[in-house]
Amino acid sequence: MSNEQTKTDVILIGAGIMSATLGTLLKELAPDWEIKVFEKLEKPGEESSNEWNNAGTGHSALCELNYTVEKPDGSLDISKAIKVNEQFQLSRQFWAYLVNRNLIHNPNDFIMSLPHMSYVQGEKNVNFLKKRFEALSTNPLFEGMEFSDDPEILSEWVPLMLQDRTLNEPIAATKIDSGTDVNFGALTRMLFKHLQAHNVELNYKHSVNNIKRTSDGHWDLKIKNLDSGIVEHHKAKFVFIGGGGGSLHLLQKSGIPEGKHIGGFPVSGLFMVCNNPEIAEQHHAKVYGKAAVGAPPMSVPHLDTRYIDNKKSLLFGPFAGFSPKFLKTGSIFDLITSVKPHNVLTMLAAGAKEMSLTKYLIQQLMLSKEQRMEELRAFIPNAKSEDWDLVIAGQRVQVIKDTVTGGKGTLQFGTEVVSAEDGSIAALLGASPGASTAVHVMLDVINRCFPQHMKEWEPKIQEMIPSYGISLVENPELFRELHASTAQVLGLSESIVNQTHNVSGGTRVLEKA
């Protein structure tokens, strides 16, 4: 054991997309600060950020039906869709800045243009989708969206989905060509390569075992080198806990009051992946359906074209699984050891409230491959079992906390930042839209934890992210300009711009005659 203690400005725990993004932002804002990264695994981007563990949708609310909620009066609340879309635009702008400055290269290795579609069956769902289309398509952020309930048009959009389909109920879809597929694993590796070239110390196979505050207000981290077995002590002014599902335990060890009364519920995901390249070649879109009645938002079925290592793949899912681990590489004791005296009532309340989720998970766990194939056939009617394999995706930990609206033990389906009052430590918890909104989330961390620097940093933030602090929905011309310029830099199709020239109002309704 080593008693030697090294001091640094910033320690980032976990080498995923969040730490990579925060480290890159801080390197631009405070180039002289010393930054160290500690990761338990042997390379970056191996847990939730990995391309096989992450849907890579580039979540921008173009196709996710659960971001637009029908209100009791029948109207639609599109505020979450607008919020998520604006947040993704910040990511696009920051990535374009990095490419422009030659800090990262070859953007098509991590981002590709890909149509985003919503697809529904049944009269009630078709009416909902049309209403959603009407609410979104007049909004500048969703210009270029098309709607159709004509099977002939749909068979042009998604031929694989219409092949051999028996049309005994109405079907409809929306399509918008400005969607993207993002390989967050590749992006994470690029960002860490950039950070390493700019004197950021990356320590792989290092496990953070404990965090405690020192008398001078800094943080002492007890870290084990997994190769040598030596335990080291590292001291930092600021610590970011970005270890995916592993963040909750470290937040609890920090002892900050803000980390109390918070629990976590792990859910694992399974995907079907097509092993027949001829079939994968027939589909070119991310198509999101509607979650089954009573199913949680995380279960929205989607048929995704993916580009992984520049190779086209086709995935369908997710199917939920259950493991008590908080990370794919975690321990089976993760869930039980996260229950503490301060959060036990919160956890018990969630257990009582979420019986339907428990039932759903049990049902999902008991599905045979053939039953999963039946769900896939709602999207691809003639799907053959031998063309599809099962892949275990990432482990996500849904946050459980007491809220004003939901009461004690409310399950949260989003991304949460928990930070100390003095801003010396912050932790990232939760799940989707996560990686897609990493830049927004890390700007929030910077705002909370470094308020004393914000006045000095704001001009640089605006240089990197031109719409920072500006509502794009209220500034449509700025949105179009930034969307076009980032598309050019990132090698994406400028479909919004093109379609606003070609189509009246930027939208088309394509219906049966």
Short mmCIF file of C-alpha atoms in Angstrom, two decimals:
data_model
loop_
_atom_site.label_atom_id
_atom_site.label_comp_id
_atom_site.label_asym_id
_atom_site.label_seq_id
_atom_site.Cartn_x
_atom_site.Cartn_y
_atom_site.Cartn_z
CA MET A 1 0.00 0.00 0.00
CA SER A 2 1.21 3.48 -0.86
CA ASN A 3 0.57 6.40 1.50
CA GLU A 4 1.81 8.85 -1.06
CA GLN A 5 -0.83 11.44 -1.91
CA THR A 6 -0.90 13.35 -5.18
CA LYS A 7 -2.85 16.58 -5.64
CA THR A 8 -4.72 17.69 -8.73
CA ASP A 9 -7.38 20.20 -9.80
CA VAL A 10 -9.98 17.83 -11.27
CA ILE A 11 -10.58 14.09 -11.01
CA LEU A 12 -13.03 12.42 -13.39
CA ILE A 13 -14.25 8.97 -12.33
CA GLY A 14 -15.27 6.74 -15.24
CA ALA A 15 -14.06 6.95 -18.84
CA GLY A 16 -17.44 7.22 -20.55
CA ILE A 17 -19.01 9.91 -22.74
CA MET A 18 -19.88 12.14 -19.77
CA SER A 19 -16.34 12.35 -18.33
CA ALA A 20 -14.96 12.67 -21.87
CA THR A 21 -17.30 15.61 -22.56
CA LEU A 22 -16.67 17.36 -19.23
CA GLY A 23 -12.91 16.89 -19.55
CA THR A 24 -12.93 18.29 -23.10
CA LEU A 25 -15.05 21.31 -22.10
CA LEU A 26 -12.82 22.06 -19.10
CA LYS A 27 -9.64 21.70 -21.22
CA GLU A 28 -10.99 24.45 -23.50
CA LEU A 29 -12.17 26.69 -20.63
CA ALA A 30 -9.24 26.22 -18.23
CA PRO A 31 -6.31 24.78 -20.24
CA ASP A 32 -3.91 25.10 -17.29
CA TRP A 33 -5.95 22.95 -14.92
CA GLU A 34 -4.57 19.52 -14.13
CA ILE A 35 -7.08 16.74 -14.89
CA LYS A 36 -6.84 13.03 -14.02
CA VAL A 37 -9.19 10.26 -15.14
CA PHE A 38 -9.66 6.93 -13.34
CA GLU A 39 -11.42 4.03 -15.04
CA LYS A 40 -11.92 0.51 -13.65
CA LEU A 41 -11.80 -1.17 -17.09
CA GLU A 42 -8.81 -1.37 -19.42
CA LYS A 43 -10.05 1.14 -22.02
CA PRO A 44 -12.58 3.98 -22.42
CA GLY A 45 -16.23 3.78 -23.45
CA GLU A 46 -16.78 0.14 -22.45
CA GLU A 47 -19.93 0.39 -20.32
CA SER A 48 -23.04 2.52 -21.08
CA SER A 49 -21.25 4.57 -23.76
CA ASN A 50 -20.22 1.52 -25.77
CA GLU A 51 -21.82 1.27 -29.21
CA TRP A 52 -23.28 -2.17 -28.45
CA ASN A 53 -24.67 -1.00 -25.09
CA ASN A 54 -26.24 2.24 -26.34
CA ALA A 55 -29.03 2.76 -28.90
CA GLY A 56 -27.04 5.63 -30.48
CA THR A 57 -30.18 7.39 -31.64
CA GLY A 58 -28.81 10.88 -31.21
CA HIS A 59 -31.99 11.48 -29.20
CA SER A 60 -33.52 14.67 -30.57
CA ALA A 61 -37.23 13.81 -30.09
CA LEU A 62 -37.74 13.38 -33.85
CA CYS A 63 -39.15 9.87 -33.41
CA GLU A 64 -39.57 9.11 -29.69
CA LEU A 65 -43.32 9.07 -29.09
CA ASN A 66 -42.95 9.14 -25.28
CA TYR A 67 -41.55 12.70 -25.49
CA THR A 68 -44.97 14.00 -26.63
CA VAL A 69 -47.73 13.37 -24.11
CA GLU A 70 -51.46 13.50 -24.77
CA LYS A 71 -53.16 15.69 -22.16
CA PRO A 72 -56.64 14.90 -20.71
CA ASP A 73 -58.23 17.46 -23.08
CA GLY A 74 -56.79 15.59 -26.09
CA SER A 75 -54.15 18.21 -26.94
CA LEU A 76 -50.43 17.33 -27.01
CA ASP A 77 -47.71 18.60 -24.70
CA ILE A 78 -44.61 18.93 -26.90
CA SER A 79 -42.46 20.80 -24.35
CA LYS A 80 -40.23 17.78 -23.57
CA ALA A 81 -39.67 17.11 -27.29
CA ILE A 82 -38.57 20.73 -27.79
CA LYS A 83 -36.31 20.59 -24.72
CA VAL A 84 -34.57 17.33 -25.76
CA ASN A 85 -34.14 18.56 -29.37
CA GLU A 86 -32.57 21.85 -28.23
CA GLN A 87 -30.22 19.93 -25.92
CA PHE A 88 -29.07 17.66 -28.77
CA GLN A 89 -28.35 20.73 -30.90
CA LEU A 90 -25.78 21.81 -28.25
CA SER A 91 -24.00 18.46 -28.71
CA ARG A 92 -23.97 18.89 -32.51
CA GLN A 93 -22.50 22.40 -32.20
CA PHE A 94 -19.78 21.30 -29.77
CA TRP A 95 -18.78 18.32 -31.93
CA ALA A 96 -18.63 20.61 -34.98
CA TYR A 97 -16.40 23.04 -33.01
CA LEU A 98 -14.02 20.19 -32.14
CA VAL A 99 -13.85 19.03 -35.78
CA ASN A 100 -13.34 22.60 -37.02
CA ARG A 101 -10.45 23.07 -34.60
CA ASN A 102 -8.90 19.70 -35.62
CA LEU A 103 -9.24 18.48 -32.04
CA ILE A 104 -11.08 15.39 -33.30
CA HIS A 105 -11.11 14.00 -36.84
CA ASN A 106 -13.25 11.94 -39.24
CA PRO A 107 -16.73 12.79 -37.89
CA ASN A 108 -18.32 10.05 -40.01
CA ASP A 109 -16.57 7.55 -37.75
CA PHE A 110 -19.03 8.59 -35.00
CA ILE A 111 -22.05 10.32 -36.61
CA MET A 112 -24.08 9.52 -39.74
CA SER A 113 -27.26 10.95 -41.27
CA LEU A 114 -30.18 8.58 -40.85
CA PRO A 115 -33.95 9.16 -41.16
CA HIS A 116 -35.83 9.03 -37.87
CA MET A 117 -39.33 7.58 -38.07
CA SER A 118 -42.29 6.97 -35.77
CA TYR A 119 -44.52 4.04 -36.70
CA VAL A 120 -47.94 3.07 -35.31
CA GLN A 121 -50.75 0.58 -35.93
CA GLY A 122 -54.47 0.90 -35.14
CA GLU A 123 -56.89 3.79 -35.61
CA LYS A 124 -56.36 5.35 -32.17
CA ASN A 125 -52.57 5.36 -32.56
CA VAL A 126 -52.78 6.69 -36.14
CA ASN A 127 -54.91 9.59 -34.86
CA PHE A 128 -52.35 10.24 -32.10
CA LEU A 129 -49.47 10.22 -34.59
CA LYS A 130 -51.25 12.61 -36.94
CA LYS A 131 -51.96 14.95 -34.02
CA ARG A 132 -48.28 14.71 -32.99
CA PHE A 133 -47.19 15.47 -36.54
CA GLU A 134 -49.48 18.53 -36.69
CA ALA A 135 -48.17 19.81 -33.34
CA LEU A 136 -44.47 19.31 -34.20
CA SER A 137 -44.27 20.07 -37.90
CA THR A 138 -45.12 23.77 -37.50
CA ASN A 139 -42.18 24.05 -35.07
CA PRO A 140 -38.86 25.15 -36.64
CA LEU A 141 -36.93 22.36 -34.85
CA PHE A 142 -39.03 19.71 -36.63
CA GLU A 143 -39.15 21.22 -40.12
CA GLY A 144 -39.01 18.63 -42.87
CA MET A 145 -41.16 16.08 -41.04
CA GLU A 146 -43.51 14.07 -43.28
CA PHE A 147 -46.59 12.04 -42.36
CA SER A 148 -48.20 9.24 -44.32
CA ASP A 149 -50.85 6.59 -43.78
CA ASP A 150 -50.59 5.34 -47.38
CA PRO A 151 -49.06 1.80 -47.50
CA GLU A 152 -47.55 2.55 -50.94
CA ILE A 153 -45.59 5.52 -49.59
CA LEU A 154 -44.64 3.60 -46.45
CA SER A 155 -43.30 0.76 -48.58
CA GLU A 156 -40.97 3.30 -50.25
CA TRP A 157 -39.81 4.55 -46.83
CA VAL A 158 -39.41 1.15 -45.11
CA PRO A 159 -39.80 -1.66 -47.69
CA LEU A 160 -38.72 -4.36 -45.22
CA MET A 161 -41.55 -3.43 -42.85
CA LEU A 162 -44.28 -3.50 -45.52
CA GLN A 163 -43.17 -6.72 -47.22
CA ASP A 164 -45.76 -9.52 -46.72
CA ARG A 165 -47.75 -7.32 -44.31
CA THR A 166 -51.45 -8.12 -43.87
CA LEU A 167 -53.19 -4.76 -43.63
CA ASN A 168 -56.15 -5.48 -41.38
CA GLU A 169 -55.87 -2.18 -39.47
CA PRO A 170 -54.71 1.36 -40.31
CA ILE A 171 -50.96 2.07 -40.14
CA ALA A 172 -49.06 5.36 -40.33
CA ALA A 173 -45.58 6.79 -39.95
CA THR A 174 -43.73 10.09 -39.76
CA LYS A 175 -40.29 10.52 -41.27
CA ILE A 176 -37.67 13.22 -40.91
CA ASP A 177 -34.40 12.92 -42.81
CA SER A 178 -32.33 15.12 -40.49
CA GLY A 179 -31.97 12.37 -37.85
CA THR A 180 -28.62 10.81 -36.96
CA ASP A 181 -27.03 7.60 -35.78
CA VAL A 182 -24.29 8.29 -33.24
CA ASN A 183 -21.57 5.84 -32.22
CA PHE A 184 -20.94 7.10 -28.68
CA GLY A 185 -18.25 4.50 -28.07
CA ALA A 186 -16.20 5.79 -31.01
CA LEU A 187 -16.79 9.43 -29.95
CA THR A 188 -15.73 8.65 -26.37
CA ARG A 189 -12.48 7.06 -27.60
CA MET A 190 -11.81 10.07 -29.87
CA LEU A 191 -12.32 12.54 -27.02
CA PHE A 192 -10.00 10.64 -24.67
CA LYS A 193 -7.35 10.42 -27.38
CA HIS A 194 -7.60 14.22 -27.71
CA LEU A 195 -7.42 14.69 -23.90
CA GLN A 196 -4.38 12.41 -23.62
CA ALA A 197 -2.63 14.49 -26.28
CA HIS A 198 -3.35 17.57 -24.14
CA ASN A 199 -1.72 16.34 -20.91
CA VAL A 200 -4.73 14.74 -19.26
CA GLU A 201 -3.58 11.73 -17.24
CA LEU A 202 -5.65 8.62 -18.07
CA ASN A 203 -5.49 5.78 -15.55
CA TYR A 204 -7.16 2.56 -16.71
CA LYS A 205 -7.64 -0.51 -14.48
CA HIS A 206 -7.90 1.77 -11.46
CA SER A 207 -10.87 1.29 -9.11
CA VAL A 208 -12.01 4.14 -6.84
CA ASN A 209 -12.79 2.47 -3.51
CA ASN A 210 -13.56 5.46 -1.30
CA ILE A 211 -14.11 9.22 -1.37
CA LYS A 212 -13.97 11.46 1.66
CA ARG A 213 -13.77 15.18 2.29
CA THR A 214 -10.58 16.56 3.81
CA SER A 215 -10.38 19.34 6.41
CA ASP A 216 -9.46 21.90 3.71
CA GLY A 217 -12.66 21.12 1.73
CA HIS A 218 -10.91 19.06 -0.97
CA TRP A 219 -11.56 15.38 -1.69
CA ASP A 220 -9.34 12.41 -0.89
CA LEU A 221 -9.84 9.40 -3.18
CA LYS A 222 -8.62 5.94 -2.23
CA ILE A 223 -7.83 4.21 -5.53
CA LYS A 224 -6.66 0.67 -6.17
CA ASN A 225 -4.38 -0.09 -9.12
CA LEU A 226 -5.92 -3.36 -10.30
CA ASP A 227 -2.71 -4.51 -12.00
CA SER A 228 -0.30 -4.00 -9.13
CA GLY A 229 -2.76 -4.18 -6.22
CA ILE A 230 -1.23 -0.99 -4.81
CA VAL A 231 -3.68 1.43 -3.15
CA GLU A 232 -2.97 5.08 -3.90
CA HIS A 233 -4.43 8.31 -2.50
CA HIS A 234 -5.29 11.16 -4.84
CA LYS A 235 -6.52 14.55 -3.69
CA ALA A 236 -8.60 16.91 -5.85
CA LYS A 237 -10.37 20.26 -5.59
CA PHE A 238 -13.22 18.98 -7.78
CA VAL A 239 -14.47 15.45 -8.42
CA PHE A 240 -16.93 14.30 -11.08
CA ILE A 241 -18.46 10.86 -10.59
CA GLY A 242 -19.39 9.69 -14.09
CA GLY A 243 -19.19 5.94 -13.58
CA GLY A 244 -22.60 5.04 -15.04
CA GLY A 245 -24.46 2.70 -12.69
CA GLY A 246 -21.40 2.69 -10.42
CA SER A 247 -21.92 6.38 -9.59
CA LEU A 248 -24.55 5.77 -6.89
CA HIS A 249 -22.24 3.84 -4.56
CA LEU A 250 -19.50 6.47 -4.89
CA LEU A 251 -21.99 9.29 -4.32
CA GLN A 252 -23.11 7.53 -1.13
CA LYS A 253 -19.48 7.15 0.00
CA SER A 254 -18.92 10.91 -0.43
CA GLY A 255 -21.41 11.49 2.39
CA ILE A 256 -22.86 14.69 0.90
CA PRO A 257 -26.43 15.37 2.12
CA GLU A 258 -27.61 15.84 -1.48
CA GLY A 259 -26.82 12.15 -2.12
CA LYS A 260 -29.14 10.88 0.61
CA HIS A 261 -32.70 9.54 0.02
CA ILE A 262 -31.69 8.44 -3.48
CA GLY A 263 -31.79 4.83 -4.62
CA GLY A 264 -31.24 3.01 -7.87
CA PHE A 265 -33.07 0.24 -9.70
CA PRO A 266 -31.03 -1.70 -12.28
CA VAL A 267 -32.55 -2.78 -15.59
CA SER A 268 -30.60 -4.64 -18.23
CA GLY A 269 -31.45 -4.53 -21.92
CA LEU A 270 -31.45 -7.15 -24.66
CA PHE A 271 -31.47 -6.54 -28.42
CA MET A 272 -32.04 -8.76 -31.40
CA VAL A 273 -29.32 -8.17 -34.00
CA CYS A 274 -29.70 -9.25 -37.62
CA ASN A 275 -26.95 -11.62 -38.77
CA ASN A 276 -28.07 -11.55 -42.44
CA PRO A 277 -26.46 -8.61 -44.31
CA GLU A 278 -28.98 -8.88 -47.17
CA ILE A 279 -31.84 -8.13 -44.77
CA ALA A 280 -29.96 -5.34 -42.96
CA GLU A 281 -29.36 -3.71 -46.36
CA GLN A 282 -33.13 -3.43 -47.00
CA HIS A 283 -33.76 -1.07 -44.07
CA HIS A 284 -32.41 2.46 -43.71
CA ALA A 285 -33.94 4.31 -40.73
CA LYS A 286 -34.44 4.36 -36.99
CA VAL A 287 -38.10 3.45 -36.52
CA TYR A 288 -39.65 3.95 -33.06
CA GLY A 289 -42.98 2.41 -32.15
CA LYS A 290 -45.31 2.95 -29.20
CA ALA A 291 -44.71 1.18 -25.88
CA ALA A 292 -47.34 -1.42 -25.00
CA VAL A 293 -50.05 -0.28 -22.57
CA GLY A 294 -48.65 -0.49 -19.02
CA ALA A 295 -45.04 -0.86 -20.19
CA PRO A 296 -42.44 1.67 -18.93
CA PRO A 297 -40.97 4.36 -21.24
CA MET A 298 -37.67 2.46 -21.42
CA SER A 299 -39.44 -0.33 -23.32
CA VAL A 300 -40.36 1.62 -26.49
CA PRO A 301 -39.71 -0.86 -29.35
CA HIS A 302 -37.45 0.34 -32.16
CA LEU A 303 -35.94 -1.09 -35.33
CA ASP A 304 -32.60 0.63 -35.83
CA THR A 305 -30.12 0.85 -38.64
CA ARG A 306 -26.76 1.28 -36.92
CA TYR A 307 -23.31 2.12 -38.25
CA ILE A 308 -20.69 0.41 -36.10
CA ASP A 309 -17.07 0.51 -37.31
CA ASN A 310 -18.52 1.96 -40.55
CA LYS A 311 -20.45 -1.29 -41.06
CA LYS A 312 -24.23 -1.31 -41.38
CA SER A 313 -26.13 -3.33 -38.76
CA LEU A 314 -29.82 -3.81 -37.93
CA LEU A 315 -31.02 -4.04 -34.32
CA PHE A 316 -34.45 -4.51 -32.75
CA GLY A 317 -35.46 -4.07 -29.12
CA PRO A 318 -35.13 -3.38 -26.35
CA PHE A 319 -36.30 -6.33 -24.31
CA ALA A 320 -35.88 -5.76 -20.60
CA GLY A 321 -33.83 -8.08 -18.44
CA PHE A 322 -32.98 -7.98 -14.77
CA SER A 323 -29.66 -8.25 -13.01
CA PRO A 324 -28.84 -6.87 -9.54
CA LYS A 325 -25.58 -5.51 -11.01
CA PHE A 326 -25.29 -1.73 -11.52
CA LEU A 327 -22.77 -2.19 -14.35
CA LYS A 328 -22.33 -5.01 -16.88
CA THR A 329 -19.00 -5.62 -15.19
CA GLY A 330 -20.43 -4.96 -11.71
CA SER A 331 -21.17 -7.17 -8.70
CA ILE A 332 -24.34 -9.17 -7.99
CA PHE A 333 -24.37 -7.39 -4.61
CA ASP A 334 -24.63 -3.88 -6.15
CA LEU A 335 -28.38 -3.49 -5.55
CA ILE A 336 -28.44 -4.81 -1.99
CA THR A 337 -25.37 -2.80 -0.90
CA SER A 338 -26.93 0.42 -2.30
CA VAL A 339 -29.72 0.19 0.29
CA LYS A 340 -28.76 2.41 3.25
CA PRO A 341 -30.64 3.59 6.36
CA HIS A 342 -31.30 6.96 4.67
CA ASN A 343 -32.84 5.52 1.48
CA VAL A 344 -34.48 2.28 2.67
CA LEU A 345 -37.96 3.87 2.99
CA THR A 346 -37.58 5.48 -0.45
CA MET A 347 -36.65 2.08 -1.93
CA LEU A 348 -39.51 0.27 -0.16
CA ALA A 349 -42.01 2.91 -1.32
CA ALA A 350 -40.79 2.49 -4.90
CA GLY A 351 -41.14 -1.30 -4.61
CA ALA A 352 -44.76 -0.94 -3.49
CA LYS A 353 -45.54 1.61 -6.22
CA GLU A 354 -43.81 -0.17 -9.08
CA MET A 355 -45.49 -3.57 -8.93
CA SER A 356 -46.48 -3.17 -12.59
CA LEU A 357 -42.79 -2.65 -13.52
CA THR A 358 -41.81 -5.75 -11.53
CA LYS A 359 -44.51 -7.74 -13.31
CA TYR A 360 -43.34 -6.37 -16.69
CA LEU A 361 -39.71 -7.35 -15.97
CA ILE A 362 -40.72 -10.87 -14.92
CA GLN A 363 -42.75 -11.27 -18.13
CA GLN A 364 -39.83 -10.00 -20.22
CA LEU A 365 -37.38 -12.36 -18.50
CA MET A 366 -39.59 -15.33 -19.32
CA LEU A 367 -39.84 -14.58 -23.05
CA SER A 368 -38.52 -17.29 -25.34
CA LYS A 369 -36.65 -16.40 -28.53
CA GLU A 370 -39.79 -17.21 -30.54
CA GLN A 371 -41.88 -14.81 -28.40
CA ARG A 372 -39.28 -12.10 -29.00
CA MET A 373 -39.45 -12.88 -32.72
CA GLU A 374 -43.24 -12.34 -32.56
CA GLU A 375 -42.64 -8.81 -31.23
CA LEU A 376 -40.13 -8.22 -34.03
CA ARG A 377 -42.73 -9.40 -36.57
CA ALA A 378 -44.93 -6.42 -35.66
CA PHE A 379 -42.14 -4.48 -37.45
CA ILE A 380 -40.84 -7.07 -39.96
CA PRO A 381 -43.73 -9.46 -40.74
CA ASN A 382 -41.58 -12.11 -42.45
CA ALA A 383 -38.66 -12.09 -39.97
CA LYS A 384 -37.01 -15.52 -39.66
CA SER A 385 -35.61 -16.69 -36.35
CA GLU A 386 -32.32 -17.94 -37.87
CA ASP A 387 -31.53 -14.41 -39.16
CA TRP A 388 -31.48 -12.89 -35.67
CA ASP A 389 -29.24 -13.28 -32.61
CA LEU A 390 -29.70 -11.97 -29.07
CA VAL A 391 -27.23 -9.38 -27.73
CA ILE A 392 -27.04 -8.18 -24.12
CA ALA A 393 -26.97 -4.37 -24.09
CA GLY A 394 -25.85 -2.00 -21.33
CA GLN A 395 -26.98 -1.98 -17.73
CA ARG A 396 -28.91 1.12 -16.73
CA VAL A 397 -29.80 2.23 -13.22
CA GLN A 398 -33.04 4.19 -12.94
CA VAL A 399 -32.97 6.80 -10.18
CA ILE A 400 -35.44 6.41 -7.30
CA LYS A 401 -36.04 9.48 -5.16
CA ASP A 402 -38.68 11.39 -3.23
CA THR A 403 -40.31 14.10 -5.35
CA VAL A 404 -42.94 16.75 -4.73
CA THR A 405 -45.16 15.55 -7.59
CA GLY A 406 -44.61 11.79 -7.32
CA GLY A 407 -44.19 11.47 -3.54
CA LYS A 408 -41.90 9.02 -1.77
CA GLY A 409 -39.97 6.48 -3.84
CA THR A 410 -40.63 7.85 -7.32
CA LEU A 411 -38.88 6.12 -10.23
CA GLN A 412 -37.23 8.65 -12.54
CA PHE A 413 -36.78 7.94 -16.27
CA GLY A 414 -34.15 10.53 -17.11
CA THR A 415 -30.64 11.83 -16.52
CA GLU A 416 -29.91 13.47 -13.15
CA VAL A 417 -27.00 15.49 -11.80
CA VAL A 418 -26.47 15.52 -8.02
CA SER A 419 -23.96 18.07 -6.75
CA ALA A 420 -22.71 19.31 -3.38
CA GLU A 421 -23.82 22.76 -2.24
CA ASP A 422 -20.24 24.08 -2.52
CA GLY A 423 -19.85 22.64 -6.05
CA SER A 424 -16.78 20.57 -5.13
CA ILE A 425 -18.30 17.25 -6.25
CA ALA A 426 -20.97 16.19 -8.74
CA ALA A 427 -22.36 12.82 -9.79
CA LEU A 428 -24.31 11.75 -12.83
CA LEU A 429 -27.14 9.26 -12.36
CA GLY A 430 -29.93 7.88 -14.53
CA ALA A 431 -30.37 6.91 -18.14
CA SER A 432 -31.80 8.12 -21.47
CA PRO A 433 -31.51 10.59 -23.20
CA GLY A 434 -28.11 10.64 -21.46
CA ALA A 435 -25.29 10.45 -24.00
CA SER A 436 -27.17 12.44 -26.66
CA THR A 437 -27.50 15.40 -24.32
CA ALA A 438 -24.05 15.02 -22.72
CA VAL A 439 -22.96 18.57 -23.64
CA HIS A 440 -26.07 20.14 -22.08
CA VAL A 441 -25.70 17.97 -18.95
CA MET A 442 -21.99 18.79 -18.54
CA LEU A 443 -22.64 22.52 -19.06
CA ASP A 444 -25.13 22.18 -16.20
CA VAL A 445 -22.37 20.59 -14.06
CA ILE A 446 -19.99 23.45 -14.95
CA ASN A 447 -22.65 26.05 -14.14
CA ARG A 448 -23.44 24.49 -10.77
CA CYS A 449 -19.89 23.70 -9.71
CA PHE A 450 -17.89 26.67 -11.07
CA PRO A 451 -20.26 29.67 -10.77
CA GLN A 452 -17.30 31.91 -9.87
CA HIS A 453 -15.77 31.30 -13.33
CA MET A 454 -18.89 31.56 -15.47
CA LYS A 455 -18.58 35.25 -16.34
CA GLU A 456 -15.01 34.71 -17.52
CA TRP A 457 -15.89 31.48 -19.38
CA GLU A 458 -19.11 32.52 -21.10
CA PRO A 459 -17.51 34.04 -24.24
CA LYS A 460 -15.55 30.80 -24.81
CA ILE A 461 -18.66 28.67 -24.22
CA GLN A 462 -20.52 30.77 -26.81
CA GLU A 463 -17.66 30.32 -29.27
CA MET A 464 -17.87 26.53 -28.84
CA ILE A 465 -21.67 26.38 -28.65
CA PRO A 466 -23.17 29.41 -30.44
CA SER A 467 -26.74 28.83 -29.22
CA TYR A 468 -25.68 28.60 -25.55
CA GLY A 469 -28.25 30.50 -23.48
CA ILE A 470 -30.45 31.16 -26.54
CA SER A 471 -33.78 29.47 -27.31
CA LEU A 472 -33.50 28.02 -30.82
CA VAL A 473 -37.25 27.53 -31.06
CA GLU A 474 -37.65 31.29 -30.62
CA ASN A 475 -34.84 32.00 -33.11
CA PRO A 476 -35.68 29.83 -36.14
CA GLU A 477 -33.23 31.60 -38.48
CA LEU A 478 -30.34 30.96 -36.06
CA PHE A 479 -31.46 27.31 -35.78
CA ARG A 480 -31.48 26.85 -39.57
CA GLU A 481 -28.09 28.53 -39.90
CA LEU A 482 -26.49 26.39 -37.15
CA HIS A 483 -28.17 23.21 -38.36
CA ALA A 484 -26.77 23.80 -41.86
CA SER A 485 -23.26 24.72 -40.68
CA THR A 486 -22.96 21.78 -38.24
CA ALA A 487 -24.32 19.42 -40.93
CA GLN A 488 -21.59 20.60 -43.31
CA VAL A 489 -18.77 20.20 -40.75
CA LEU A 490 -20.01 16.81 -39.51
CA GLY A 491 -20.67 15.50 -43.03
CA LEU A 492 -24.43 15.17 -42.52
CA SER A 493 -27.22 15.74 -45.03
CA GLU A 494 -28.69 19.24 -44.79
CA SER A 495 -32.21 17.88 -45.13
CA ILE A 496 -33.93 20.60 -43.11
CA VAL A 497 -32.56 23.33 -45.34
CA ASN A 498 -33.25 21.38 -48.52
CA GLN A 499 -36.78 20.49 -47.56
CA THR A 500 -37.74 23.99 -46.49
CA HIS A 501 -36.95 25.03 -50.06
CA ASN A 502 -38.81 22.14 -51.67
CA VAL A 503 -41.85 21.79 -49.47
CA SER A 504 -44.33 24.44 -48.43
CA GLY A 505 -43.91 25.15 -44.71
CA GLY A 506 -41.18 22.52 -44.41
CA THR A 507 -43.68 19.67 -43.98
CA ARG A 508 -45.62 17.25 -46.12
CA VAL A 509 -48.70 15.22 -45.37
CA LEU A 510 -48.83 12.16 -47.60
CA GLU A 511 -52.13 10.35 -47.22
CA LYS A 512 -54.21 7.78 -49.01
CA ALA A 513 -56.24 9.25 -51.83
#
